[in-house]
Short mmCIF file of C-alpha atoms in Angstrom, two decimals:
data_model
loop_
_atom_site.label_atom_id
_atom_site.label_comp_id
_atom_site.label_asym_id
_atom_site.label_seq_id
_atom_site.Cartn_x
_atom_site.Cartn_y
_atom_site.Cartn_z
CA MET T 1 21.43 43.63 42.72
CA ARG T 2 17.70 43.81 43.30
CA ILE T 3 16.25 47.31 43.29
CA LEU T 4 12.85 48.94 43.56
CA VAL T 5 12.25 52.08 41.52
CA ILE T 6 9.35 54.17 42.79
CA GLY T 7 8.15 55.78 39.58
CA GLY T 8 9.96 54.28 36.64
CA THR T 9 7.69 55.22 33.73
CA TRP T 10 9.06 58.57 32.54
CA PHE T 11 12.23 60.66 32.28
CA LEU T 12 14.54 59.96 35.24
CA GLY T 13 12.56 56.98 36.50
CA THR T 14 12.60 55.35 33.07
CA CYS T 15 16.30 56.03 32.72
CA VAL T 16 17.07 54.51 36.13
CA ALA T 17 15.11 51.37 35.28
CA GLU T 18 16.66 50.98 31.83
CA ARG T 19 20.21 51.43 33.06
CA ALA T 20 19.73 49.11 36.00
CA LEU T 21 18.53 46.40 33.62
CA ALA T 22 21.57 47.09 31.42
CA ARG T 23 23.75 46.34 34.45
CA GLY T 24 22.04 42.97 34.76
CA TRP T 25 20.08 43.95 37.86
CA SER T 26 16.61 42.77 38.83
CA VAL T 27 14.23 45.75 38.72
CA THR T 28 10.81 46.22 40.25
CA THR T 29 8.88 49.42 39.54
CA PHE T 30 6.00 50.81 41.55
CA ASN T 31 3.63 53.45 40.24
CA ARG T 32 -0.04 54.07 39.60
CA GLY T 33 0.20 52.99 35.96
CA LEU T 34 -1.51 56.16 34.77
CA SER T 35 1.20 57.83 32.68
CA GLY T 36 4.32 57.06 30.72
CA ARG T 37 5.35 53.56 29.81
CA GLU T 38 6.65 50.55 31.65
CA VAL T 39 10.19 49.56 30.74
CA GLU T 40 10.35 46.14 29.15
CA GLY T 41 11.98 43.67 31.50
CA VAL T 42 10.90 45.16 34.84
CA ASN T 43 8.51 43.62 37.34
CA ALA T 44 5.83 46.32 37.30
CA ILE T 45 3.65 46.67 40.37
CA HIS T 46 0.80 49.18 40.28
CA GLY T 47 -0.47 50.97 43.34
CA ASP T 48 -0.68 54.27 45.22
CA ARG T 49 2.28 55.23 47.40
CA THR T 50 -0.07 57.13 49.73
CA VAL T 51 -2.12 53.99 50.52
CA LEU T 52 -0.71 51.78 53.26
CA GLY T 53 -2.34 48.64 51.92
CA ASP T 54 -0.74 49.15 48.52
CA LEU T 55 2.67 49.67 50.15
CA GLU T 56 2.29 46.55 52.28
CA ARG T 57 1.37 44.58 49.17
CA LEU T 58 4.41 46.00 47.42
CA ALA T 59 6.71 45.01 50.30
CA GLN T 60 5.76 41.37 49.74
CA HIS T 61 7.62 41.51 46.40
CA GLY T 62 10.91 42.31 48.17
CA PRO T 63 13.44 42.19 49.58
CA TRP T 64 15.54 44.71 47.65
CA ASP T 65 19.08 45.87 48.07
CA ALA T 66 17.93 49.44 47.50
CA VAL T 67 14.98 51.68 46.68
CA VAL T 68 15.46 54.54 44.23
CA ASP T 69 12.65 57.03 44.77
CA THR T 70 12.23 59.21 41.68
CA SER T 71 8.65 60.31 42.34
CA SER T 72 8.52 62.11 45.68
CA SER T 73 8.15 65.64 44.25
CA ASP T 74 4.36 65.71 44.48
CA PHE T 75 4.07 64.17 47.93
CA ALA T 76 4.13 65.63 51.42
CA PRO T 77 6.79 64.56 53.94
CA ARG T 78 4.31 62.45 55.88
CA GLU T 79 3.59 60.49 52.70
CA VAL T 80 7.32 59.90 52.21
CA LEU T 81 7.42 58.80 55.85
CA LEU T 82 4.56 56.37 55.21
CA ALA T 83 6.39 54.78 52.27
CA THR T 84 9.77 54.51 53.97
CA THR T 85 8.24 53.02 57.12
CA ALA T 86 6.19 50.49 55.17
CA LEU T 87 9.18 49.39 53.08
CA ARG T 88 11.94 49.52 55.70
CA LYS T 89 12.02 45.78 56.34
CA ALA T 90 12.01 45.06 52.60
CA ALA T 91 14.97 47.29 51.61
CA ARG T 92 18.50 47.92 52.84
CA ARG T 93 19.07 51.37 51.33
CA TRP T 94 17.00 54.30 50.08
CA VAL T 95 18.28 56.62 47.34
CA HIS T 96 16.10 59.71 47.37
CA ILE T 97 15.95 62.12 44.44
CA SER T 98 15.72 65.51 46.12
CA THR T 99 16.60 69.04 44.97
CA VAL T 100 18.91 71.99 45.68
CA SER T 101 15.74 73.81 46.78
CA VAL T 102 16.12 72.12 50.19
CA TYR T 103 18.94 74.54 51.07
CA GLN T 104 18.24 77.67 53.09
CA GLY T 105 20.55 79.71 50.89
CA TRP T 106 19.33 78.64 47.47
CA PRO T 107 19.32 80.42 45.04
CA HIS T 108 20.94 83.44 46.69
CA GLU T 109 24.17 81.88 47.96
CA PRO T 110 26.81 79.46 46.60
CA LEU T 111 26.12 75.97 47.92
CA THR T 112 28.08 73.00 49.16
CA ASP T 113 26.62 69.73 50.40
CA GLN T 114 27.22 71.04 53.94
CA SER T 115 25.05 74.12 53.48
CA PRO T 116 22.17 74.34 56.00
CA LEU T 117 18.81 72.90 55.02
CA LEU T 118 15.32 74.30 55.40
CA ASP T 119 13.49 73.06 58.48
CA CYS T 120 10.43 70.88 57.97
CA PRO T 121 9.19 67.99 60.13
CA ALA T 122 9.18 64.45 58.78
CA ASP T 123 5.46 64.11 59.46
CA ALA T 124 4.44 67.44 57.89
CA ASP T 125 1.44 67.66 55.62
CA GLY T 126 1.49 69.55 52.32
CA THR T 127 0.86 72.94 53.92
CA VAL T 128 4.03 73.23 55.98
CA GLY T 129 6.45 75.84 54.66
CA TYR T 130 6.01 78.95 52.56
CA THR T 131 7.24 80.72 49.47
CA GLY T 132 9.07 83.98 50.12
CA PRO T 133 8.12 87.28 48.50
CA ASP T 134 11.02 87.08 46.05
CA GLY T 135 10.27 83.45 45.22
CA SER T 136 12.65 81.92 47.74
CA PRO T 137 12.61 79.88 49.81
CA THR T 138 9.77 77.87 48.34
CA LEU T 139 7.01 75.73 49.75
CA TYR T 140 8.40 73.04 47.45
CA GLY T 141 11.82 73.34 49.09
CA PHE T 142 10.41 73.00 52.60
CA GLN T 143 8.39 69.98 51.55
CA LYS T 144 11.39 68.28 49.96
CA ALA T 145 13.49 69.00 53.07
CA GLY T 146 10.81 67.33 55.16
CA GLY T 147 10.85 64.38 52.80
CA GLU T 148 14.60 64.04 53.29
CA ARG T 149 14.12 64.09 57.04
CA ALA T 150 11.52 61.34 56.78
CA VAL T 151 13.91 59.11 54.84
CA CYS T 152 16.75 59.84 57.26
CA GLU T 153 14.64 59.03 60.33
CA VAL T 154 13.71 55.62 58.93
CA PHE T 155 16.82 54.55 56.98
CA GLY T 156 19.57 56.35 58.92
CA ASP T 157 22.98 55.52 57.43
CA GLY T 158 21.23 53.74 54.57
CA ALA T 159 19.77 57.01 53.26
CA VAL T 160 21.27 58.85 50.28
CA PHE T 161 20.01 62.18 48.93
CA LEU T 162 20.73 63.36 45.40
CA ARG T 163 20.14 67.11 45.03
CA PRO T 164 20.11 68.18 41.38
CA GLY T 165 19.23 71.66 40.22
CA VAL T 166 18.07 71.21 36.63
CA ILE T 167 17.95 67.87 34.80
CA LEU T 168 17.91 67.91 31.00
CA GLY T 169 18.09 65.32 28.25
CA PRO T 170 15.96 63.05 26.07
CA GLY T 171 12.51 62.61 27.53
CA GLU T 172 12.48 65.95 29.35
CA TYR T 173 8.93 66.80 30.43
CA VAL T 174 9.48 70.33 31.78
CA GLY T 175 10.28 71.82 28.39
CA ARG T 176 13.32 74.01 29.12
CA LEU T 177 15.82 72.67 26.60
CA PRO T 178 13.14 71.69 24.07
CA TRP T 179 11.97 75.30 24.02
CA TRP T 180 15.47 76.67 23.34
CA LEU T 181 15.93 74.10 20.60
CA SER T 182 12.61 74.95 18.99
CA ARG T 183 13.38 78.66 19.25
CA ALA T 184 16.79 78.16 17.63
CA LYS T 185 15.20 76.19 14.80
CA ARG T 186 12.81 79.09 14.11
CA GLY T 187 15.82 81.39 13.67
CA GLY T 188 15.89 85.16 13.37
CA SER T 189 16.89 87.45 16.21
CA ILE T 190 16.71 85.53 19.48
CA LEU T 191 16.19 87.33 22.80
CA ALA T 192 18.99 86.15 25.10
CA PRO T 193 19.85 87.02 28.71
CA ALA T 194 23.16 88.80 29.25
CA PRO T 195 25.87 88.19 30.23
CA SER T 196 26.52 85.66 27.50
CA GLU T 197 29.43 84.21 29.49
CA GLN T 198 27.18 83.21 32.42
CA ARG T 199 27.86 79.55 33.17
CA ILE T 200 25.01 77.15 33.87
CA GLN T 201 25.16 73.71 35.52
CA PRO T 202 22.30 71.47 34.36
CA VAL T 203 22.98 67.75 34.30
CA ASP T 204 22.02 65.03 31.85
CA VAL T 205 19.28 62.67 33.02
CA ARG T 206 21.39 59.65 32.03
CA ASP T 207 24.26 60.80 34.24
CA VAL T 208 21.91 61.32 37.20
CA ALA T 209 20.52 57.82 36.67
CA GLU T 210 23.97 56.22 36.62
CA PHE T 211 25.01 58.08 39.76
CA ALA T 212 21.80 57.04 41.53
CA LEU T 213 22.53 53.40 40.71
CA ASP T 214 26.12 53.75 41.85
CA GLN T 215 24.85 55.03 45.19
CA ALA T 216 22.28 52.27 45.40
CA SER T 217 25.09 49.71 45.29
CA SER T 218 27.54 51.56 47.55
CA GLU T 219 27.84 51.94 51.30
CA THR T 220 27.87 55.74 51.40
CA SER T 221 25.19 57.96 52.90
CA GLY T 222 24.18 61.60 53.12
CA GLY T 223 23.61 64.29 50.55
CA TYR T 224 25.19 64.96 47.17
CA ASN T 225 24.80 68.05 45.02
CA VAL T 226 24.26 66.77 41.50
CA ALA T 227 25.36 69.67 39.29
CA HIS T 228 27.58 69.69 36.23
CA PRO T 229 31.12 70.47 37.47
CA GLN T 230 32.14 72.25 34.23
CA GLY T 231 28.78 73.39 32.90
CA MET T 232 28.63 75.62 29.84
CA THR T 233 28.03 79.27 29.09
CA PHE T 234 24.71 80.61 27.90
CA ALA T 235 26.45 81.63 24.67
CA ASP T 236 27.61 78.07 24.12
CA LEU T 237 24.10 76.76 24.89
CA LEU T 238 22.51 78.94 22.22
CA ALA T 239 25.32 78.32 19.73
CA GLU T 240 24.92 74.55 20.10
CA CYS T 241 21.14 74.79 19.77
CA LEU T 242 21.56 76.76 16.53
CA THR T 243 24.12 74.30 15.21
CA VAL T 244 22.17 71.11 15.87
CA THR T 245 18.86 72.50 14.58
CA GLY T 246 20.35 74.29 11.58
CA GLY T 247 18.59 77.45 12.66
CA ALA T 248 19.62 80.69 10.97
CA GLY T 249 19.39 82.76 14.13
CA LYS T 250 21.44 85.24 16.09
CA PRO T 251 21.22 85.91 19.83
CA VAL T 252 20.57 89.48 20.93
CA TRP T 253 22.03 89.77 24.42
CA VAL T 254 19.95 91.99 26.68
CA GLU T 255 20.88 93.07 30.20
CA PRO T 256 18.84 91.59 33.08
CA THR T 257 17.66 95.01 34.23
CA VAL T 258 16.15 95.67 30.82
CA LEU T 259 14.53 92.23 30.70
CA ALA T 260 13.02 92.90 34.13
CA GLU T 261 11.71 96.29 32.99
CA ARG T 262 10.01 94.56 30.05
CA GLY T 263 8.38 92.03 32.37
CA VAL T 264 10.33 88.96 31.27
CA LYS T 265 9.91 86.19 33.82
CA GLN T 266 13.09 84.55 35.03
CA TRP T 267 13.37 80.75 34.90
CA THR T 268 10.31 80.29 32.67
CA GLU T 269 9.97 82.82 29.84
CA LEU T 270 13.71 82.53 29.19
CA PRO T 271 14.34 79.01 30.50
CA LEU T 272 17.45 78.45 32.64
CA TRP T 273 17.92 82.22 33.15
CA ARG T 274 17.94 83.43 36.73
CA THR T 275 19.93 86.31 38.18
CA HIS T 276 20.36 85.11 41.78
CA ALA T 277 24.02 84.72 42.68
CA GLY T 278 23.86 81.11 43.85
CA VAL T 279 21.58 79.49 41.31
CA TRP T 280 24.49 78.28 39.16
CA SER T 281 27.10 78.20 41.90
CA VAL T 282 26.59 74.69 43.26
CA ASP T 283 29.63 72.72 44.43
CA SER T 284 29.31 69.10 43.28
CA SER T 285 32.82 68.01 44.28
CA ARG T 286 31.59 65.44 46.81
CA ALA T 287 29.44 63.79 44.14
CA VAL T 288 32.33 63.86 41.65
CA ALA T 289 34.59 62.24 44.24
CA ALA T 290 31.92 59.55 44.70
CA GLY T 291 31.77 58.81 40.98
CA LEU T 292 29.47 61.37 39.33
CA ARG T 293 30.48 61.66 35.69
CA CYS T 294 28.82 64.28 33.51
CA ARG T 295 28.94 64.13 29.73
CA PRO T 296 29.51 67.41 27.87
CA LEU T 297 26.28 69.38 27.78
CA ALA T 298 26.73 69.79 24.03
CA LYS T 299 26.00 66.06 23.75
CA THR T 300 22.90 66.46 25.91
CA ILE T 301 21.69 69.15 23.50
CA ARG T 302 22.40 67.03 20.44
CA ASP T 303 20.71 63.95 21.88
CA THR T 304 17.67 65.92 23.01
CA TRP T 305 17.23 67.35 19.53
CA ALA T 306 17.57 63.88 18.02
CA TRP T 307 14.84 62.66 20.39
CA LEU T 308 12.56 65.55 19.44
CA VAL T 309 13.13 65.03 15.71
CA ALA T 310 12.26 61.37 16.15
CA ASP T 311 8.84 62.52 17.40
CA GLY T 312 9.91 62.54 21.00
CA ARG T 313 6.86 63.15 23.13
CA PRO T 314 7.24 63.69 26.86
CA VAL T 315 4.59 62.76 29.36
CA ASP T 316 1.90 65.45 29.38
CA HIS T 317 2.81 67.84 32.17
CA PRO T 318 1.54 71.34 32.98
CA ARG T 319 5.07 72.72 33.41
CA TRP T 320 5.74 72.32 29.67
CA ALA T 321 3.33 75.15 28.88
CA GLU T 322 5.03 77.46 31.42
CA HIS T 323 8.30 77.67 29.51
CA GLY T 324 9.19 80.04 26.72
CA ILE T 325 8.41 83.66 25.95
CA ALA T 326 5.54 84.36 23.57
CA ALA T 327 6.74 85.23 20.06
CA GLU T 328 4.81 88.50 20.09
CA LYS T 329 6.32 89.62 23.38
CA GLU T 330 9.82 88.66 22.26
CA ALA T 331 9.44 90.52 18.97
CA LYS T 332 8.23 93.66 20.73
CA ILE T 333 11.28 93.67 23.01
CA LEU T 334 13.67 92.93 20.15
CA ALA T 335 12.21 95.75 18.07
CA SER T 336 13.63 98.30 20.48
CA PHE T 337 17.16 96.98 19.78
CA SER T 338 16.96 96.95 15.99
#
């Protein structure tokens, strides 16, 4: 197999490139060369995916059996359309890393891969769409839906869309799991969102990478929800974080209404916590039937801590600073429960 990875220098892109090489595949990566690291053994091409000349130069290094696009998050649909059109003659398939945010009902409703998508044209610029007053839908979701449409218009039955919710694991740049691990290590009373039995469905970056490669080499098409089929409870998440870090802490479970009254931001100040009914109700059965295999999330937690202890440093990213409640604010809230 010959594949092109758009991105390929951090987190999922790095993992896709490394695991493709481990399969004995020939791997080309395409990125601007400004962040992360190139994986040893790839054919690294540097350029800007928004510049037609750079894309045409890239196409000369083909053909490829498949493209795995891990870097479309920051680009408008028309820029995805530009890349797919420029590379169509050089690639047979296009595996597009998308998001559950493309669904009209997310995060309010349970989702299947047949749930209706947001409507955004394939040639839209970065302004098309909006973010609702309660934070959904999002401009990001509209933009990603338009990106999917662009890929579909160009690659047709050769287009595959992977729609994860949250991806965790070694190399994470967003900072969700690293924050919980660091907080567990600090110990003491830990502010935790009730109910403790709430199940969450993040997936390990290595499992997403393997599934993306499986789809690159298959003949399937369409969308797949990439969510952990078993998941784990919030209580198990915190317990595992305390175990692996050796933290002498104890969760204090606080009801969502109380957290809201105290101004705690969902999704960021307490990472992975969100009260909407559908956020952790994503049906991934089609992906499982197609070969998605998810390791126990306890292993993801252990491996992420091992990476952090070994001086794991993610690519600098502004989202890292968004995650985690300030110690002073947490202590003030906890004081009312002591």
